[in-house]
XYZ file of C-alpha atoms in Angstrom:
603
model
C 18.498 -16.277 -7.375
C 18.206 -15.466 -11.090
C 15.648 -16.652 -13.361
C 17.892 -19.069 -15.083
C 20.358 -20.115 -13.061
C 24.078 -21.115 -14.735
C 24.779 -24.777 -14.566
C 27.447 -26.539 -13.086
C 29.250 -29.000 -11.352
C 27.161 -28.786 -8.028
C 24.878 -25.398 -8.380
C 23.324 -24.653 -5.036
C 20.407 -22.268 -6.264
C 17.338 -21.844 -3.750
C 15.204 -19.492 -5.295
C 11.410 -19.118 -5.210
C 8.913 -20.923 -6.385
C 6.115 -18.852 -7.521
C 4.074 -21.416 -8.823
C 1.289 -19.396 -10.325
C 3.705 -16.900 -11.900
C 6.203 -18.669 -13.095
C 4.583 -21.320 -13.911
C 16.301 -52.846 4.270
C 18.314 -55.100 4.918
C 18.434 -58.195 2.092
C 14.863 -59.385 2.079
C 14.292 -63.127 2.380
C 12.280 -65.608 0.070
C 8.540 -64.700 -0.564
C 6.517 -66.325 2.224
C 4.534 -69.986 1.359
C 1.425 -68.398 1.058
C 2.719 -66.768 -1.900
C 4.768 -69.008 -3.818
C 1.866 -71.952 -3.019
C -0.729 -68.936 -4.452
C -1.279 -70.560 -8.153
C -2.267 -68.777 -10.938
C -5.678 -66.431 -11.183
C -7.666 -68.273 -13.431
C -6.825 -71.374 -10.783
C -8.551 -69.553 -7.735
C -11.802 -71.137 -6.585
C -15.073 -68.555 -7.188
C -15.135 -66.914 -3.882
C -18.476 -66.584 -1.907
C -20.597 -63.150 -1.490
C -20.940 -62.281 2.421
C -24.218 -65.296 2.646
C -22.227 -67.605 1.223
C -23.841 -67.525 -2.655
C -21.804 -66.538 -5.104
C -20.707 -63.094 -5.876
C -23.630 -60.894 -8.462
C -19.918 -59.039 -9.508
C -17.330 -60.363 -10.973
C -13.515 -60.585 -9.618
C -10.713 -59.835 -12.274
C -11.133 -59.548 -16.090
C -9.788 -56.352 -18.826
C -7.495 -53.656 -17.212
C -9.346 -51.445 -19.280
C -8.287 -48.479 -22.629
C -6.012 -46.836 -20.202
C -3.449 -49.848 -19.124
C -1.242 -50.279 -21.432
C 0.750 -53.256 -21.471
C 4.044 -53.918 -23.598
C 6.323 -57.168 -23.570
C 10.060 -56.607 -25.127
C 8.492 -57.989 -28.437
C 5.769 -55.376 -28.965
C 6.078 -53.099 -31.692
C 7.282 -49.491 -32.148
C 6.824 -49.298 -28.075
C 8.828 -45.680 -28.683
C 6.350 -44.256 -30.584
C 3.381 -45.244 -27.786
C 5.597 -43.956 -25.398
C 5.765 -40.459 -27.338
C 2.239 -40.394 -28.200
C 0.860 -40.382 -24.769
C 3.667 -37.869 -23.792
C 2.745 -35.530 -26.689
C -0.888 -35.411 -24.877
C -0.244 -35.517 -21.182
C 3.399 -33.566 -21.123
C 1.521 -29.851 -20.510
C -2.017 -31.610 -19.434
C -1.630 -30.263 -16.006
C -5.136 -30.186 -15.431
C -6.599 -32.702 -17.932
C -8.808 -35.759 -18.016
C -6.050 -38.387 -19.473
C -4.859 -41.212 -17.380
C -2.257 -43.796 -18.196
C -0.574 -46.900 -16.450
C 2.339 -48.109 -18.702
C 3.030 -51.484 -17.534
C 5.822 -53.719 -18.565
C 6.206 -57.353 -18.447
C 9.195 -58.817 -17.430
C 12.241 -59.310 -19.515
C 14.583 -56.375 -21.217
C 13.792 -53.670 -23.516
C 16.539 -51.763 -25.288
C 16.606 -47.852 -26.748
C 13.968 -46.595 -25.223
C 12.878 -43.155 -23.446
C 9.792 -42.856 -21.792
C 9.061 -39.617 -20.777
C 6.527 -39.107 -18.277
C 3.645 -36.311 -18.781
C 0.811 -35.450 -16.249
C -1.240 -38.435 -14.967
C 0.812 -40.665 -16.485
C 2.499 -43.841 -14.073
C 5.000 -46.335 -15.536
C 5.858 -49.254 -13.424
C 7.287 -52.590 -14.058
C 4.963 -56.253 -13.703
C 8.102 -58.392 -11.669
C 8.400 -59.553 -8.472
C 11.788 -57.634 -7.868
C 12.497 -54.350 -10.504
C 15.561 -56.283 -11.795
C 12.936 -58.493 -13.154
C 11.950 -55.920 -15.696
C 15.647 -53.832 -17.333
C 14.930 -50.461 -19.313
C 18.357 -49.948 -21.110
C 16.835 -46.176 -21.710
C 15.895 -43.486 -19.153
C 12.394 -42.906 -17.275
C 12.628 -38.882 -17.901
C 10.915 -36.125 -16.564
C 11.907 -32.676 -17.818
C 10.068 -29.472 -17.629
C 10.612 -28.214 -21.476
C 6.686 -27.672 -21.182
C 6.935 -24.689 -18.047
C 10.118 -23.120 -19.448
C 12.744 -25.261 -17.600
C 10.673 -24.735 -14.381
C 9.625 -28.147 -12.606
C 7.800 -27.061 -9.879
C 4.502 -28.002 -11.167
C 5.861 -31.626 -12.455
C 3.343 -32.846 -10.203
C 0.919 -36.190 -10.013
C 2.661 -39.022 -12.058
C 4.815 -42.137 -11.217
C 7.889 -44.810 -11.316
C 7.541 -48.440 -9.872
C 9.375 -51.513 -10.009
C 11.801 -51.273 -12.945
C 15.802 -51.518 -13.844
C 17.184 -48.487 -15.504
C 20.316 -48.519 -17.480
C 20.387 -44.905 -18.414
C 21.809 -44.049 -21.736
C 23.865 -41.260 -20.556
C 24.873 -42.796 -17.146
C 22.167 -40.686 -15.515
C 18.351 -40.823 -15.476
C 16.383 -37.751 -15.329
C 13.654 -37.016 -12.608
C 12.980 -33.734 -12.685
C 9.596 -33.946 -10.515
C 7.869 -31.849 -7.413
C 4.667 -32.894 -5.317
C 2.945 -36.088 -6.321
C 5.345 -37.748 -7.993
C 6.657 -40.836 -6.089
C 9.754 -43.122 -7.264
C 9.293 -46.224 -5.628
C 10.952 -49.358 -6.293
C 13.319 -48.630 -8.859
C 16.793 -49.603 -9.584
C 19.314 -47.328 -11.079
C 21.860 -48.976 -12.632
C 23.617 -45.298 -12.962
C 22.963 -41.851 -11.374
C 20.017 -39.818 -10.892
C 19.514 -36.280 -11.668
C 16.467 -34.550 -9.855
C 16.888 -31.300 -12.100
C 15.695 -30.094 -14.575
C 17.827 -29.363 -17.730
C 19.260 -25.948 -17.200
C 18.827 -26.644 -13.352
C 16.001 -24.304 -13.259
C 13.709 -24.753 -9.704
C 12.413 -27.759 -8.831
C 10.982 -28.810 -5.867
C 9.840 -32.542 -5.064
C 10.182 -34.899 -4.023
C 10.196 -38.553 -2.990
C 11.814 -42.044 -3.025
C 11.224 -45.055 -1.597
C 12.650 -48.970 -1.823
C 15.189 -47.730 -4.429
C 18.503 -48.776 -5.400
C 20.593 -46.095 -6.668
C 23.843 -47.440 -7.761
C 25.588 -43.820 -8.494
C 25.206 -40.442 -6.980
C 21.642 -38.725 -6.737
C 22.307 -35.388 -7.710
C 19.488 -32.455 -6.385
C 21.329 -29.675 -8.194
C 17.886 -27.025 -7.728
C 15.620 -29.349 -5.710
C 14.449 -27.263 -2.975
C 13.908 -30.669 -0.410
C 13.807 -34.367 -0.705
C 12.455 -37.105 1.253
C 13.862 -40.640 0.632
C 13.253 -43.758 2.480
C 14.315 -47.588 3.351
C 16.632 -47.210 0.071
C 20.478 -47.617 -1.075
C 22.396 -44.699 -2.590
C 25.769 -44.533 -4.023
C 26.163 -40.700 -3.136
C 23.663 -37.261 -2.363
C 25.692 -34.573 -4.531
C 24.314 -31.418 -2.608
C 21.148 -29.480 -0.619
C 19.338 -26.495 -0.784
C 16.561 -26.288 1.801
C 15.708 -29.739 3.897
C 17.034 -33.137 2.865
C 15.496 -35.907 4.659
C 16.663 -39.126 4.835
C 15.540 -42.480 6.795
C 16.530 -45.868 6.510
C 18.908 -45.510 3.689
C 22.136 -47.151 2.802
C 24.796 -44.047 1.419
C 22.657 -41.394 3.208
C 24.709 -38.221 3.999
C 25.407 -38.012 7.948
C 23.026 -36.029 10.406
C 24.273 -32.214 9.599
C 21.466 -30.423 10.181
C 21.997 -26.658 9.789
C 24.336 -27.256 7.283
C 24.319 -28.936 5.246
C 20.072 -29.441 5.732
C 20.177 -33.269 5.923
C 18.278 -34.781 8.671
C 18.697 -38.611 8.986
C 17.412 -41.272 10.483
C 19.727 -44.746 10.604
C 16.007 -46.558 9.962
C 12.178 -46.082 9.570
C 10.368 -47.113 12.980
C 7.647 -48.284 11.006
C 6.635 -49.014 7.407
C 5.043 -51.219 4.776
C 5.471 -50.989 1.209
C 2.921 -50.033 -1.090
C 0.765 -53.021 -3.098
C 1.435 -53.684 -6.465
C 0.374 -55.723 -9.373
C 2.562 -58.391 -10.889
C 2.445 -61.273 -13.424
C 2.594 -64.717 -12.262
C 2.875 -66.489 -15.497
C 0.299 -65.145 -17.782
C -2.158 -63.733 -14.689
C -2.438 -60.968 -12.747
C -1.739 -60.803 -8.482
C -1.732 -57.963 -6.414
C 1.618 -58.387 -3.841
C 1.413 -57.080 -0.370
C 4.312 -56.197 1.142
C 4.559 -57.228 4.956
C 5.481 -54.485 7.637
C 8.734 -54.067 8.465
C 10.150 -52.128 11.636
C 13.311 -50.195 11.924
C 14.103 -50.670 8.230
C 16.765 -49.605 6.413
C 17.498 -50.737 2.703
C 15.574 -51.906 0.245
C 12.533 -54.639 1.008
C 13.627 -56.980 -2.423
C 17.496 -57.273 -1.555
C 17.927 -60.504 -2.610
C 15.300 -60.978 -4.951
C 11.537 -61.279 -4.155
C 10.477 -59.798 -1.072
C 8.250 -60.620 1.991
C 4.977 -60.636 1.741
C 1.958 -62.324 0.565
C -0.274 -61.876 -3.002
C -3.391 -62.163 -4.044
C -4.988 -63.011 -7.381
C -7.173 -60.361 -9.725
C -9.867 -62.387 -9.112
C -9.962 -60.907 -5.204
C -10.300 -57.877 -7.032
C -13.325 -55.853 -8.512
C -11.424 -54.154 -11.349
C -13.297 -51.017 -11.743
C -14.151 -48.266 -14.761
C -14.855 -44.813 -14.377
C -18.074 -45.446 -15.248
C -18.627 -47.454 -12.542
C -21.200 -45.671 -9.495
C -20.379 -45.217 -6.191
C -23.261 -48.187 -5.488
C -21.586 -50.649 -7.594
C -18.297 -49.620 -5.401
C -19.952 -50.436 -2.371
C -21.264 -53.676 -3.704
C -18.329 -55.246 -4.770
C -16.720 -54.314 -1.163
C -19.721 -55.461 0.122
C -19.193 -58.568 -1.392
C -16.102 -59.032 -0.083
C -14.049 -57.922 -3.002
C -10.957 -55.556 -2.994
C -11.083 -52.425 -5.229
C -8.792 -51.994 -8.553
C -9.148 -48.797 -9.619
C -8.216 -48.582 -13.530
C -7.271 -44.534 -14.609
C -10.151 -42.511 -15.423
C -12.270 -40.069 -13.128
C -15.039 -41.758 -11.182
C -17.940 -39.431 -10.051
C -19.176 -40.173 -6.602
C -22.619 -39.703 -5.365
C -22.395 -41.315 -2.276
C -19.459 -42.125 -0.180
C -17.227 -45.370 -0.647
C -17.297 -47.257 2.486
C -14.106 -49.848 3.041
C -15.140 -52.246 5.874
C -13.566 -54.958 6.419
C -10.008 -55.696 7.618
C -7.609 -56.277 5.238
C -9.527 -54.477 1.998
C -6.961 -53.620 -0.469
C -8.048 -50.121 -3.085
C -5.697 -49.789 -5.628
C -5.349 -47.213 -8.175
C -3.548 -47.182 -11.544
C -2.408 -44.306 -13.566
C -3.688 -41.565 -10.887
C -6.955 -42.989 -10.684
C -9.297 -40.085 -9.241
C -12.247 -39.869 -7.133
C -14.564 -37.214 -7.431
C -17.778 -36.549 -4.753
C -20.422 -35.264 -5.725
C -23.260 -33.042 -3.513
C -20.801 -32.464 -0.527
C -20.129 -36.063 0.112
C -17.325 -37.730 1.503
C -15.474 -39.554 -1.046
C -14.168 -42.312 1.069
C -14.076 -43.468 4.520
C -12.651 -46.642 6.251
C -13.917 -48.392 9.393
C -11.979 -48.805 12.455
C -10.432 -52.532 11.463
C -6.878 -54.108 10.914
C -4.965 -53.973 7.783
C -6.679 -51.359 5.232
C -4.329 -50.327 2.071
C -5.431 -47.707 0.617
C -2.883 -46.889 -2.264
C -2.157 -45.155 -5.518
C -5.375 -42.641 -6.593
C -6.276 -38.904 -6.571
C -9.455 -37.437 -4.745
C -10.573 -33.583 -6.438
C -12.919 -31.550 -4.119
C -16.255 -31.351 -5.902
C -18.016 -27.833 -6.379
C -20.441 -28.449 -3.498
C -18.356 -28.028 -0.020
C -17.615 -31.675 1.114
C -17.119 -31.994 5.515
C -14.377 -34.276 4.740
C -12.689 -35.678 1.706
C -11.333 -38.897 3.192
C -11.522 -40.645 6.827
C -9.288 -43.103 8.477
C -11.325 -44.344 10.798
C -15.027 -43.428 12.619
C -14.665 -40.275 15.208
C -13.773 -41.576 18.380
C -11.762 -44.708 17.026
C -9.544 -46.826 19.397
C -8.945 -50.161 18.619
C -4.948 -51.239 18.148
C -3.785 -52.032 14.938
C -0.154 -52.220 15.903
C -0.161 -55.458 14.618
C -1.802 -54.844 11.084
C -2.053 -51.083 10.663
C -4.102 -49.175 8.129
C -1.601 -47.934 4.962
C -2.473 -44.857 2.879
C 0.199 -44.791 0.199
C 0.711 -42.290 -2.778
C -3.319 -41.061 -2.217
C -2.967 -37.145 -3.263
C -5.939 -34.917 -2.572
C -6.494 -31.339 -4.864
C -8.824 -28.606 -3.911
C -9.308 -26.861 -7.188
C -7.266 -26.297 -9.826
C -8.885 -28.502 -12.369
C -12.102 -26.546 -11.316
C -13.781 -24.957 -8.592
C -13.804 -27.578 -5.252
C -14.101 -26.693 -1.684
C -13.718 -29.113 1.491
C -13.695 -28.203 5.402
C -11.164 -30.865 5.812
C -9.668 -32.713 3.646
C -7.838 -36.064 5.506
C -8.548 -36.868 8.591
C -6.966 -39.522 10.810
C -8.977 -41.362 13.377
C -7.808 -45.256 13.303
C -4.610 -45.593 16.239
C -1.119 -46.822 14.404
C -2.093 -45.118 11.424
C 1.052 -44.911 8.240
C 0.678 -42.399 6.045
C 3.856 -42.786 3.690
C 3.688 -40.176 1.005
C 0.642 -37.704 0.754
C 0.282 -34.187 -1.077
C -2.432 -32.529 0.188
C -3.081 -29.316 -2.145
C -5.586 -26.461 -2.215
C -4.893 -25.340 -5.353
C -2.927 -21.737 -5.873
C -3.516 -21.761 -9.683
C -5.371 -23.565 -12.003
C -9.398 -23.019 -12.443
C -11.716 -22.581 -9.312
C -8.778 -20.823 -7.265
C -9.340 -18.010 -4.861
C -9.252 -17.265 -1.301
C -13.499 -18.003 -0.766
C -13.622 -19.909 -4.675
C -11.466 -22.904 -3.362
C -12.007 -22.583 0.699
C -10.649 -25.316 2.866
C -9.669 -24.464 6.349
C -7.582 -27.524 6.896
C -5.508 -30.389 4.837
C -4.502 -33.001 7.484
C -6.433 -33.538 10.857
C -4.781 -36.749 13.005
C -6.991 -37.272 15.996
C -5.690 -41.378 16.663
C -3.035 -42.157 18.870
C 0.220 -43.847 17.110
C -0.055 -42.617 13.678
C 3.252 -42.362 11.989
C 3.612 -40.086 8.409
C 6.538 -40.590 6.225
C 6.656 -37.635 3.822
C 4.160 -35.220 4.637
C 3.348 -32.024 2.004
C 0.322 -30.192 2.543
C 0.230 -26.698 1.045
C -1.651 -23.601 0.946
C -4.693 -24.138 3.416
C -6.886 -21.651 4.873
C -6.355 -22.442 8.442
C -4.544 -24.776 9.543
C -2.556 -27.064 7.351
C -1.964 -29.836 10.209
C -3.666 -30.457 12.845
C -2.206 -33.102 15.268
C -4.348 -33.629 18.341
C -3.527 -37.401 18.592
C -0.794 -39.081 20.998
C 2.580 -40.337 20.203
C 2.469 -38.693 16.248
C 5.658 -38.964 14.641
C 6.116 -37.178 11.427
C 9.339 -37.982 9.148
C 9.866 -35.210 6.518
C 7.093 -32.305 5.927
C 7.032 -29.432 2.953
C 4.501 -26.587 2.949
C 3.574 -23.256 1.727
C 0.973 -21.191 3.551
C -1.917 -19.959 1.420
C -0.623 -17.211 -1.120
C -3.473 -15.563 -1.902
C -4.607 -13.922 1.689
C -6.279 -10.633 1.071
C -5.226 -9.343 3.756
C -3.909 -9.478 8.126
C -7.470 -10.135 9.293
C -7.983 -12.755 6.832
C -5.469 -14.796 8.493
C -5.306 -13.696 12.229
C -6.049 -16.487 14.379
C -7.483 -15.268 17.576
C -4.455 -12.993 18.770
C -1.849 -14.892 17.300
C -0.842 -13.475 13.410
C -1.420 -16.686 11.443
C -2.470 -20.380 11.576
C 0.462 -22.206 11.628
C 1.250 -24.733 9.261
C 1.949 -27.593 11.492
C 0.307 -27.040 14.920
C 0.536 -30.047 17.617
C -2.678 -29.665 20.357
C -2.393 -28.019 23.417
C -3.262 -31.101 25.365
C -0.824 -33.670 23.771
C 1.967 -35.333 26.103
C 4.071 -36.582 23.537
C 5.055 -35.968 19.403
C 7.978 -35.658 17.584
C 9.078 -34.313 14.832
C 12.241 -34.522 12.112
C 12.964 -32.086 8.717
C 9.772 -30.117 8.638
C 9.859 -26.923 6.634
C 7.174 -24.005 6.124
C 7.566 -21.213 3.305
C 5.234 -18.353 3.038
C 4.683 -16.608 0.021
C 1.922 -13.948 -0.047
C 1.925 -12.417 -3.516
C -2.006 -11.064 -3.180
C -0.472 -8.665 -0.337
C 3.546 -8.715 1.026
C 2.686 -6.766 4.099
C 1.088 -10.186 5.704
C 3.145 -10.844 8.753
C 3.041 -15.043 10.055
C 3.933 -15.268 13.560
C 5.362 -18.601 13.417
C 4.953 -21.914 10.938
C 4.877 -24.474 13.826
C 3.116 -24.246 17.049
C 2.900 -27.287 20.044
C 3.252 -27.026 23.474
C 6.024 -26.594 25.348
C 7.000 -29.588 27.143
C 9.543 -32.335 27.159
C 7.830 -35.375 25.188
C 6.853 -32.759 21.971
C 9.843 -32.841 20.345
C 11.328 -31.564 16.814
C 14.906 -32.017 15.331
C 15.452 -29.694 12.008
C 12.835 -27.420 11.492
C 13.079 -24.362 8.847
C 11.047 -21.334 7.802
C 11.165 -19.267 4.347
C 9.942 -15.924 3.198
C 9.677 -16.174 -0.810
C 11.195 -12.954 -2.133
C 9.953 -11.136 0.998
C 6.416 -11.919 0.294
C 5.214 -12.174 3.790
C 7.220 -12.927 7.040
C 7.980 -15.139 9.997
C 8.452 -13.531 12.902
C 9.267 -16.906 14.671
C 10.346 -20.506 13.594
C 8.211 -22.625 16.158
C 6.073 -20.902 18.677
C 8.114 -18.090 20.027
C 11.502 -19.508 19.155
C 13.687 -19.102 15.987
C 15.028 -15.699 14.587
C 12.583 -13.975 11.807
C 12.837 -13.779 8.065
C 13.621 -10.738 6.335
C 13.871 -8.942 3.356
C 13.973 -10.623 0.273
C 16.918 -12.849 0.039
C 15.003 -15.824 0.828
C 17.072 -17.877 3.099
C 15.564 -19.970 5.547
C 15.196 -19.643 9.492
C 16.142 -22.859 11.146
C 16.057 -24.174 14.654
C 18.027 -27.454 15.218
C 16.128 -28.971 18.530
C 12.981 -27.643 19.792
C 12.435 -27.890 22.721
């Protein structure tokens, strides 16, 4: 594809991303429990785990970093721009912003959407809180190239876009949840240069969504008015207007619902005080979870809540969980020296504006017990310099309790392994609690940035799942070592995964994996019974050395209850091959024209 490819009415370009180079059904009433909550300030002091009172406060200050606006703040445009002036190239900075807007309607107004930066309404129901402006992200910083728009955020807002159209030019990291478009949606950059996110959830998009460049898409338990186009893998479950199954071609894989899922926590104003909402589980959803309004689910009041600074320790952490507080993370960079230990069923950690966690001295940044109802939601862990084991656990090894009822969530929780300096980790998620949802993870080693190189950044593996049941909705996990997924639990489901195999292999040896020519990217274990599998896609691009030959991007035994429906593989401009799509199945790549491999069913 050329470097700049000519716009028009549906342009279908695919090329390469060379990152480092080139830069549900109508939801009913709230439940009592909510609409009985009262107000913060009214909720009764509660005790510490003897029964005294709490030696850390619930609630208070959202901190420097939240910034709040109701429609009769001043000159809200020129906030808007200043924080974009400093986080719009900031790919690897320290800035962190939550832009947070109370209810009512704002008029004239374009909020464009740097690094680090989340923007997210303070309703019940996004119609509770109308933009007539746009929510943009371009990539005017990169050269019209978005695919390192990475790591910021849309929730819970009305958009009456100027032009018709909103903007949302974005790649890894960069969720859009919650949002209604009272209009279309672009997902291109200007100039439909490359691009390649991306992800929506529990969004109403009255008009078409139009890809143009974007090289795959995952969207979820939403309503669209039209999908203009695809390029690579277009992934669709539970959502209203979803192109039909067509998998080869077009690439759209769809699912008529999502077996399971539970939408991600959020804070709210109820009157003049803070809650945190907690959407319930649903289970073969389709459509949006706030269809008539305010949506199931119970809240709870900031005073629940320790509402933590970046200057806050890892013991502090622990105390206020401990003490039988949730966690409200408030943007910033928190160091850890010890790991931050969730407990107790039902603990809710929130992070604003890309909150991000930090361990120290090889620890583990944080781990959760093996208990009901965890939400883990909204932050960014970066590998330390000193190689951590782990960089977050879901559950003890060995874990086996059911949580079918209540599962553990981990929503919109990114982990980076260098980039923004040197990090290393063995592993970076791993999976141990049964019934498991991971909706919405990028797990990165990083291929440019500071700290990067084959040894300088080592991690042999992003996602390990060893529990039984656990479901991921939008999986991307790019560039480890080894093995980028590891699935060795029973009954895994994964709905939608991106990845790029480690560019930067010196050489064969470097990757050979026993005698096979490469780790895959997504390999089930030998052992399992049953898995399955829909839209997954591997690319390999191995710039440090093009000879490098991958034998296949997904491996899994070969038996009837491991199952996959649309899988793909790409060679980048040549830059290293597939000589199989899955196992030894699926014609190779070759030369440099970079179209993809497929296989429709497997087995």
């Amino acid at each position: 594809m050329p470097s700049s490819p000519t716009p028009s009415p549906t342009p279908e370009p695919s090329g390469v991303r060379r990152r480092s180079l080139l830069g549900a059904a109508a939801a009913a009433p709230v439940l009592a429990s909510l609409a009985g909550a009262g107000s913060a300030s009214a909720a009764p002091a509660a005790a510490g785990p003897a029964g005294g009172p709490r030696a850390l406060p619930g609630g208070g200050d959202l901190g420097p970093n939240v910034i709040v606006f109701d429609p009769s703040t001043a000159n809200i445009q020129g906030r808007l721009d200043e924080i974009f002036k400093q986080q719009e190239s900031a790919q690897f900075g320290t800035g962190r912003y939550a832009l947070l807007f109370k209810p009512g309607t704002y008029s004239g107004l374009n909020a464009q959407l740097g690094f680090y930066t989340s923007i997210a309404g303070l309703g019940l129901s996004p119609d509770d809180t109308t933009i007539n402006g746009d929510v943009t992200v371009d990539a005017g910083w990169f050269d019209g190239n978005a695919t390192q728009n990475f790591w910021r955020s849309a929730e819970n807002l009305a958009l009456v876009p100027v032009s018709g159209t909103n903007r949302w030019a974005v790649s890894q990291a960069a969720p859009f949840r919650r949002m209604h478009v009272r209009g279309g949606l672009n997902l291109a950059p200007d100039g439909y240069g490359w691009a390649s996110g991306g992800y929506i959830a529990d969004s109403r998009i009255d008009g078409t969504v139009g890809p143009y460049s974007q090289q795959q898409w995952y969207t979820r338990d939403s309503s669209v008015g039209g999908w203009l186009n695809a390029v690579w893998n277009m992934v669709f479950s539970g959502v209203e207007g979803a192109p039909a199954q067509s998998f080869p071609e077009p690439p759209y894989t769809t699912l008529e619902t999502t077996p399971v899922s539970r939408e991600k926590p959020f804070l709210y104003l109820d009157g003049d005080e803070y809650r945190v909402f907690l959407p319930e589980k649903r289970t073969d959803a389709r459509g949006v979870s706030w269809g008539n309004g305010t949506p199931r689910g119970t809240s709870l009041p900031l005073t629940q809540f320790y509402v933590a600074r970046p200057a806050d320790s890892a013991a502090t952490l622990n105390q206020a969980l401990e003490e039988g507080l949730h966690l409200l993370l408030t943007p910033g960079i928190y160091h850890l020296d010890r790991t931050v230990e969730v407990n107790r069923a039902g603990t809710v950690v929130l992070g604003l504006g890309y909150a991000t966690l930090i361990p120290d001295n090889g620890v583990t940044a944080l781990k959760v017990a093996d208990v009901d109802g965890v939400r883990l939601a909204g932050f960014l862990v970066d590998a330390g310099p000193v190689n951590s084991a782990t960089l977050l656990e879901v559950g003890p090894e060995g874990a086996s309790a059911d949580h079918s009822a209540n599962p553990t969530t981990v929503q919109d929780v990114f982990v980076r392994i260098g980039g923004a300096g040197p990090g290393k980790a063995t592993t970076s998620l791993v999976v141990n609690s049964r019934h498991t949802i991971v909706d919405h993870t990028w797990v990165w080693r990083a291929d440019h940035g500071d700290g990067v190189g084959w040894e300088t950044n080592r991690a042999d593996y992003g996602v390990v799942v060893n529990g039984d049941d656990v479901l991921i909705t939008g999986l991307f996990v790019e560039h480890f070592n080894k093995y980028d997924v590891q699935w060795n639990g029973e009954r895994g489901r994964t709905v939608f995964f991106q990845n790029e195999k480690a560019y930067d292999a010196p050489d064969q040896a470097a990757i050979q994996n026993g005698s096979i020519k490469g780790y895959a990217a997504y390999k089930v274990g030998d052992d399992v019974a049953e898995h399955e599998g829909w839209g997954l896609g591997s690319y390999c691009y191995y710039n440090v050395n093009p000879s490098i030959v991958q034998h296949h991007g997904f491996a899994a035994p070969n038996r009837s209850g491991v199952r996959f429906h649309g899988l793909l593989v790409v060679s980048l401009g040549g830059n290293g091959q597939y000589e199989c799509v899955i196992n030894d199945t699926g014609s190779p790549t070759s030369g440099t024209d970079t179209v993809p491999s497929k296989v429709v069913q497997y087995p």
